[in-house]
mmCIF file of C-alpha atoms in Angstrom:
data_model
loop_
_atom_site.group_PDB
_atom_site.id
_atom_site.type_symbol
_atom_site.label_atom_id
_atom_site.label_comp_id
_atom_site.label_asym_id
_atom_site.label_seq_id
_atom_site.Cartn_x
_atom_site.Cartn_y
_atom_site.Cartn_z
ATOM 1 C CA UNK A 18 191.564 127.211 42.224
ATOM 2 C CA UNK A 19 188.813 127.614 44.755
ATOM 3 C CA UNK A 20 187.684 124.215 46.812
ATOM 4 C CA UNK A 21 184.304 122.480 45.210
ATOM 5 C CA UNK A 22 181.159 122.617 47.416
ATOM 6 C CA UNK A 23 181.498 119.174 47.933
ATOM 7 C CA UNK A 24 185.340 119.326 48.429
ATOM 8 C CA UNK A 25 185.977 117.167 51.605
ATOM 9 C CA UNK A 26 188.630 119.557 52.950
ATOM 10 C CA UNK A 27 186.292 122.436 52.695
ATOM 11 C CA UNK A 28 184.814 122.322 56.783
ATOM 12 C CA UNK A 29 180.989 122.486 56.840
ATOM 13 C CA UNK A 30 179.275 125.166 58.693
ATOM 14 C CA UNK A 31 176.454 123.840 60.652
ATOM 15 C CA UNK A 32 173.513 126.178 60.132
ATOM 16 C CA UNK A 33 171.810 128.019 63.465
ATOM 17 C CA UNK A 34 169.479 126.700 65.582
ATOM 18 C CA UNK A 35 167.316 127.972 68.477
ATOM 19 C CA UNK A 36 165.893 125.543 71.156
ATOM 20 C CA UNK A 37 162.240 125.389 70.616
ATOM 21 C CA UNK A 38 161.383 121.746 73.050
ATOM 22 C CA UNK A 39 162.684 120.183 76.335
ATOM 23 C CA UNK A 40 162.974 116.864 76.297
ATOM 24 C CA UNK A 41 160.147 116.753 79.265
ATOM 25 C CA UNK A 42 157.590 118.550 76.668
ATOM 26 C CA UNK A 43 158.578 115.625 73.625
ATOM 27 C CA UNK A 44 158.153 113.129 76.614
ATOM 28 C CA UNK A 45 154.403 114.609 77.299
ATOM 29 C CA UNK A 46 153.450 114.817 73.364
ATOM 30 C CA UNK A 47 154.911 111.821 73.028
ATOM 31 C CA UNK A 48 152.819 109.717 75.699
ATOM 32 C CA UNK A 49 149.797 111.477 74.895
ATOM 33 C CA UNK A 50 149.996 111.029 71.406
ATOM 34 C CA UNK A 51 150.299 107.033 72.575
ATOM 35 C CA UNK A 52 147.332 107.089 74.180
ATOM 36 C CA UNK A 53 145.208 109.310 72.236
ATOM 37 C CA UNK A 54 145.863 106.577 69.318
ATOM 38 C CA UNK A 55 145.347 103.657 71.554
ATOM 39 C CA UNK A 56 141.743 105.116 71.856
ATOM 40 C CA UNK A 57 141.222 106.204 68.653
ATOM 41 C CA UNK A 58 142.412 102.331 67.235
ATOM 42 C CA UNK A 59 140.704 100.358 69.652
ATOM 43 C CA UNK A 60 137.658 102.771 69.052
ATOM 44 C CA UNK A 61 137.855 102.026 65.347
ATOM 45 C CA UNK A 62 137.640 98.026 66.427
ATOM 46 C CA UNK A 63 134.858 98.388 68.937
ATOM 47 C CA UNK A 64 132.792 100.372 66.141
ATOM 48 C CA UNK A 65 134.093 99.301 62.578
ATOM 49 C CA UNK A 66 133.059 95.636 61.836
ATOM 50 C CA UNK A 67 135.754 94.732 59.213
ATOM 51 C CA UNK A 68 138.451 95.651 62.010
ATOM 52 C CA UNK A 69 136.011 94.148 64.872
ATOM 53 C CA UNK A 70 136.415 90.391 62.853
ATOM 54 C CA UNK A 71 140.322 91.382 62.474
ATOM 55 C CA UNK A 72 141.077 91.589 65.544
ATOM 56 C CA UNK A 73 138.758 89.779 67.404
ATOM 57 C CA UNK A 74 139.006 90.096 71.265
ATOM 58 C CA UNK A 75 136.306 92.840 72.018
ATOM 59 C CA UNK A 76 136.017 92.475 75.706
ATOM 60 C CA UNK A 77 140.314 93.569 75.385
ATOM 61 C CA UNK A 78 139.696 95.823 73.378
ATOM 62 C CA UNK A 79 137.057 97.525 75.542
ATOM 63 C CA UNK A 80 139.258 97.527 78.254
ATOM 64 C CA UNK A 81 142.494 99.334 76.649
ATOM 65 C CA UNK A 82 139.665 101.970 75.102
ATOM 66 C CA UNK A 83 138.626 102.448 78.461
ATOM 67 C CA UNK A 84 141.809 102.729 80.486
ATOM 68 C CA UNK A 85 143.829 104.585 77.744
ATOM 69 C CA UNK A 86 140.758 107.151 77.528
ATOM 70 C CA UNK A 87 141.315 107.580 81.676
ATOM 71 C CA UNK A 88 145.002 108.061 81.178
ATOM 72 C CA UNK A 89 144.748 110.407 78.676
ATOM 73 C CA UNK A 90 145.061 113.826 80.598
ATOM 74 C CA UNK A 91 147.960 111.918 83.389
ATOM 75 C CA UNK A 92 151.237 112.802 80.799
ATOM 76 C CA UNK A 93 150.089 117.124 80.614
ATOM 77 C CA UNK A 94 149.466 116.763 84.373
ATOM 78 C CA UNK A 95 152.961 114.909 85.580
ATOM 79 C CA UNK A 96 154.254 117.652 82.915
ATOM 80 C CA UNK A 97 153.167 120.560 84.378
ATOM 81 C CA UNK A 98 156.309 119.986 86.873
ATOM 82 C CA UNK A 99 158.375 121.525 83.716
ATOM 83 C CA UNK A 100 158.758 125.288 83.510
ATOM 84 C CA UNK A 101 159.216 125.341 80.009
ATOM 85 C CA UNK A 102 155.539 123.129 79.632
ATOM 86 C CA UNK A 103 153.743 125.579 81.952
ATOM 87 C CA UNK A 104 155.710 128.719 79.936
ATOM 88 C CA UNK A 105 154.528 127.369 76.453
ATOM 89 C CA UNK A 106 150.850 126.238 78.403
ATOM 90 C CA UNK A 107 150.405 130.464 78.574
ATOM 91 C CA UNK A 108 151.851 131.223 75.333
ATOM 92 C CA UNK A 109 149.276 128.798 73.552
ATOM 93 C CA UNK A 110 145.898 130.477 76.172
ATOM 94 C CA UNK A 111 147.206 133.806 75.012
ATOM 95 C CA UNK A 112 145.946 135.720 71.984
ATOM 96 C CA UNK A 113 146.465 139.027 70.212
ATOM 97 C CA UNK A 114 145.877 141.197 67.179
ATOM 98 C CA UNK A 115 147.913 139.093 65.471
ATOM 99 C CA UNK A 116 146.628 135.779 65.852
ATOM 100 C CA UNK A 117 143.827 137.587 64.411
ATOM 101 C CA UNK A 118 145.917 139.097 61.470
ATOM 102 C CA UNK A 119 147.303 134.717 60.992
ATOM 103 C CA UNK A 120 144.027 133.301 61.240
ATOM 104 C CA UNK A 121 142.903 135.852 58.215
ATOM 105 C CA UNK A 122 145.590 135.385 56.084
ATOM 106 C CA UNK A 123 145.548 131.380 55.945
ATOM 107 C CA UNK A 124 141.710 131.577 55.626
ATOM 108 C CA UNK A 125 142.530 133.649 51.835
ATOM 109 C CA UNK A 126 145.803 131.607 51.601
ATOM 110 C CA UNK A 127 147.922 134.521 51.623
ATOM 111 C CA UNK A 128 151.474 135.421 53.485
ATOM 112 C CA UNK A 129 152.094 137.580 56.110
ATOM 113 C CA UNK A 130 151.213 135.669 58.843
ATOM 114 C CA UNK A 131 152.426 136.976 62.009
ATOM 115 C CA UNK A 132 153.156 133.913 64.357
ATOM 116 C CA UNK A 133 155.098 134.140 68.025
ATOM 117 C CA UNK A 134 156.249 130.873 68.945
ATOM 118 C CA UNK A 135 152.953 129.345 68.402
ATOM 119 C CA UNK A 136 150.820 130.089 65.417
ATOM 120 C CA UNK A 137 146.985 131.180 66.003
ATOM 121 C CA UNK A 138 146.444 127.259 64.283
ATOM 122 C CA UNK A 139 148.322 125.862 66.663
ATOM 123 C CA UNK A 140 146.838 127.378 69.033
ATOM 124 C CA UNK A 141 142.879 126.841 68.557
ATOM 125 C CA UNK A 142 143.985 123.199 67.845
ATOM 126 C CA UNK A 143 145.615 122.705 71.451
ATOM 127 C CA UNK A 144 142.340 124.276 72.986
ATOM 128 C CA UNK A 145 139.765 122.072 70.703
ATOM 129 C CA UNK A 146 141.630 119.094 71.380
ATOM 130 C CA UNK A 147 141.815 119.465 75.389
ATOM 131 C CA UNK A 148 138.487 120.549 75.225
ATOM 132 C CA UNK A 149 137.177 117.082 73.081
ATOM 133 C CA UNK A 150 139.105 115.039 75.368
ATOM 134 C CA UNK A 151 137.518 116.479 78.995
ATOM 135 C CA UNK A 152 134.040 115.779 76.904
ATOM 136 C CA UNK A 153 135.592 112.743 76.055
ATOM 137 C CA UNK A 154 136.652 111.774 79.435
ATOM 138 C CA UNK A 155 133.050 112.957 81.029
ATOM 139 C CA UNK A 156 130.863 110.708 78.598
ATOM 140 C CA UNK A 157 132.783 108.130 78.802
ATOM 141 C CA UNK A 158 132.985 107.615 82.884
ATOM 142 C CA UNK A 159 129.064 108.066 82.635
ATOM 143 C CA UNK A 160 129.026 105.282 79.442
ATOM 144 C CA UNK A 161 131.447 103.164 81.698
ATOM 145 C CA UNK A 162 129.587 103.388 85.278
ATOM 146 C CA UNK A 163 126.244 103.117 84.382
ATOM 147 C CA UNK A 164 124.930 103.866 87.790
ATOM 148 C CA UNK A 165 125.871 107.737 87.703
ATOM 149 C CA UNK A 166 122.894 108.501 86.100
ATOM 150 C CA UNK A 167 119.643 107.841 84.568
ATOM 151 C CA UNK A 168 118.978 106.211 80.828
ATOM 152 C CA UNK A 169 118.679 109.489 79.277
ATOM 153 C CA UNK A 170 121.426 111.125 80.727
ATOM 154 C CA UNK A 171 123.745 107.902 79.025
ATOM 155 C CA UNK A 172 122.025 108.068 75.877
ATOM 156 C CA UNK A 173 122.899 111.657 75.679
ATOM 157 C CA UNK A 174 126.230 110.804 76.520
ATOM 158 C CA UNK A 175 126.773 108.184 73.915
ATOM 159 C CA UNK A 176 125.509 109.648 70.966
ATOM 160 C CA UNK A 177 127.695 112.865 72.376
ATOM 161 C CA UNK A 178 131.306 110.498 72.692
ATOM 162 C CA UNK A 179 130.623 108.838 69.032
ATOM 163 C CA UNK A 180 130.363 111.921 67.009
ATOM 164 C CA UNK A 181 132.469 113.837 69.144
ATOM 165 C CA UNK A 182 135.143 110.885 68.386
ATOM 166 C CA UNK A 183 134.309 111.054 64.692
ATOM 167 C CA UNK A 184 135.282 114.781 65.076
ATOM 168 C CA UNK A 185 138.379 113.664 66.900
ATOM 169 C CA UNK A 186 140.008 111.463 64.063
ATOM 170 C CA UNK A 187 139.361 114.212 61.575
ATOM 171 C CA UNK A 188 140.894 116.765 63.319
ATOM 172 C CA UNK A 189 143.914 114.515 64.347
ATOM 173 C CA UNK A 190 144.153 113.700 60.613
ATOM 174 C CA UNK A 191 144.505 117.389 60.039
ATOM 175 C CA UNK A 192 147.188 117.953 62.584
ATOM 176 C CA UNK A 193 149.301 114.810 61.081
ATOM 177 C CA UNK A 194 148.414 116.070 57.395
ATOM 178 C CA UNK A 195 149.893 119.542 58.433
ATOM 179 C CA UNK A 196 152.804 117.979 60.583
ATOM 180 C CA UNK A 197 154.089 115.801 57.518
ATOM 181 C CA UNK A 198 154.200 118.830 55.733
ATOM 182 C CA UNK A 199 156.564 120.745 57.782
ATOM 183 C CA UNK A 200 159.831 118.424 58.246
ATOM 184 C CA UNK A 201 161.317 121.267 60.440
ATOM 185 C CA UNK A 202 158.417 121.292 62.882
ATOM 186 C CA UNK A 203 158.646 117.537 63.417
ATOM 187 C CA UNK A 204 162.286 118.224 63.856
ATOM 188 C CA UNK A 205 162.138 121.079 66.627
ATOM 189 C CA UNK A 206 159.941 118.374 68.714
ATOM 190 C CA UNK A 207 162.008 115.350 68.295
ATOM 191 C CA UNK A 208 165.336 117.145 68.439
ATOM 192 C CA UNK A 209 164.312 120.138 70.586
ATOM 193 C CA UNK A 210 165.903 122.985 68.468
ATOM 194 C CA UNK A 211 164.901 124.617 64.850
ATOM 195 C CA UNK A 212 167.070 125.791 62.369
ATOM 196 C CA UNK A 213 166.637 129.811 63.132
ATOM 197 C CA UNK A 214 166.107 130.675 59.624
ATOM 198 C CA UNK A 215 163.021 129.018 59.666
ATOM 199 C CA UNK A 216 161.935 130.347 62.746
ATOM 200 C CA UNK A 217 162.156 133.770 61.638
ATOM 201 C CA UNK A 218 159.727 133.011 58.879
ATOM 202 C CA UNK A 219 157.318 130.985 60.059
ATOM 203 C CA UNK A 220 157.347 132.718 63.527
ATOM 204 C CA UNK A 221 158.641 136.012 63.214
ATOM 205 C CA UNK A 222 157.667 137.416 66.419
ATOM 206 C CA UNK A 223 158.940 134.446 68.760
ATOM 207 C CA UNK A 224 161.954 136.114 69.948
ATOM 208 C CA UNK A 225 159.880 138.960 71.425
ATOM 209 C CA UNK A 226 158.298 136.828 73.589
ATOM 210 C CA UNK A 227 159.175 135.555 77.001
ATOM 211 C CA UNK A 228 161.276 133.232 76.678
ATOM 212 C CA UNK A 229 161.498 131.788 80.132
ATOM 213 C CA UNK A 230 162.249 127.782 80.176
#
């Protein structure tokens, strides 16, 4: 009679995986995903009265805001020491046909999306973001030292950071939203490695790519 599935003495074949993170990439996402929420809570209690009366302490809370926001770009720079960080930098400020041919098909919500290791999402996501946060970091420093420049200039500036920040959060959301949703993309960041099945779907053309770490 042939073992059971779950028969204990049948040995269990651990399914392939590919590497996909170094631990010095989760390190960077992870520190900058700190920070970037330290700044987006302590935003929501400098701005949001019914978390303002929660929490109390403004004059704190200004403080983390404002040193969190400065620290912000520090984990991607001490990163860029890693090979594999600068490798996947270039992979993500690289685009082709088929980014094009991605981009498309999710707009209609259809298949066929050709993806190397980073999807054409992925990859106008990582350039909006680091884009926000250098506007980010430049309105703030002129909100924070007021003597840089004139009234207007800081006017501009503020009513520039608090939509842009509103922009932030619901673009963040989306990322999270879309992260939940994909248990094996979580898993390739905390772990490192994917399970190579899925990598062959949802990024078929990732092993033509250089794959220098």
């Amino acid at each position: 009679m042939p073992p059971r599935p779950d028969d204990p003495s049948e040995p269990v074949t651990e399914r392939p995986r590919v590497p996909r993170f170094t631990p010095a990439e989760h390190r960077v996402h992870r520190a900058t995903a700190t920070l970037m929420a330290l700044c987006v809570l302590t935003a929501g209690c400098l701005y949001l009265p019914f978390l303002a009366e929660l929490v109390g302490r403004r004059a704190l809370m200004v403080t983390v805001h404002e040193w969190s926001g400065i620290l912000l770009p520090v984990p991607l720079l001490l990163g860029l020491g890693s090979r594999a960080l600068r490798a996947d930098l270039t992979r993500l400020n690289r685009y082709g046909p088929h980014d094009r041919q991605w981009l498309r098909a999710a707009l209609r919500r259809r298949g066929g999306r050709p993806a190397g290791k980073f999807n054409a999402g992925q990859k106008l996501y990582a350039a909006w973001i680091a884009g926000a946060i250098l506007v980010m970091l430049g309105t703030g420093l002129l909100m924070w030292f007021t003597e840089l420049a004139p009234l207007v200039w800081r006017t501009g500036a503020t009513f520039v950071h608090d939509w842009l920040a509103l922009a932030v959060v619901l673009v963040i959301a989306g990322h999270v939203w879309k992260a939940f949703g994909d248990p094996e993309s979580r898993r390739g960041l905390r772990t490192g490695s994917v399970d190579a099945q899925w990598a062959r779907r949802e990024h078929p053309l990732w092993e033509h790519e250089d794959n220098t770490r």
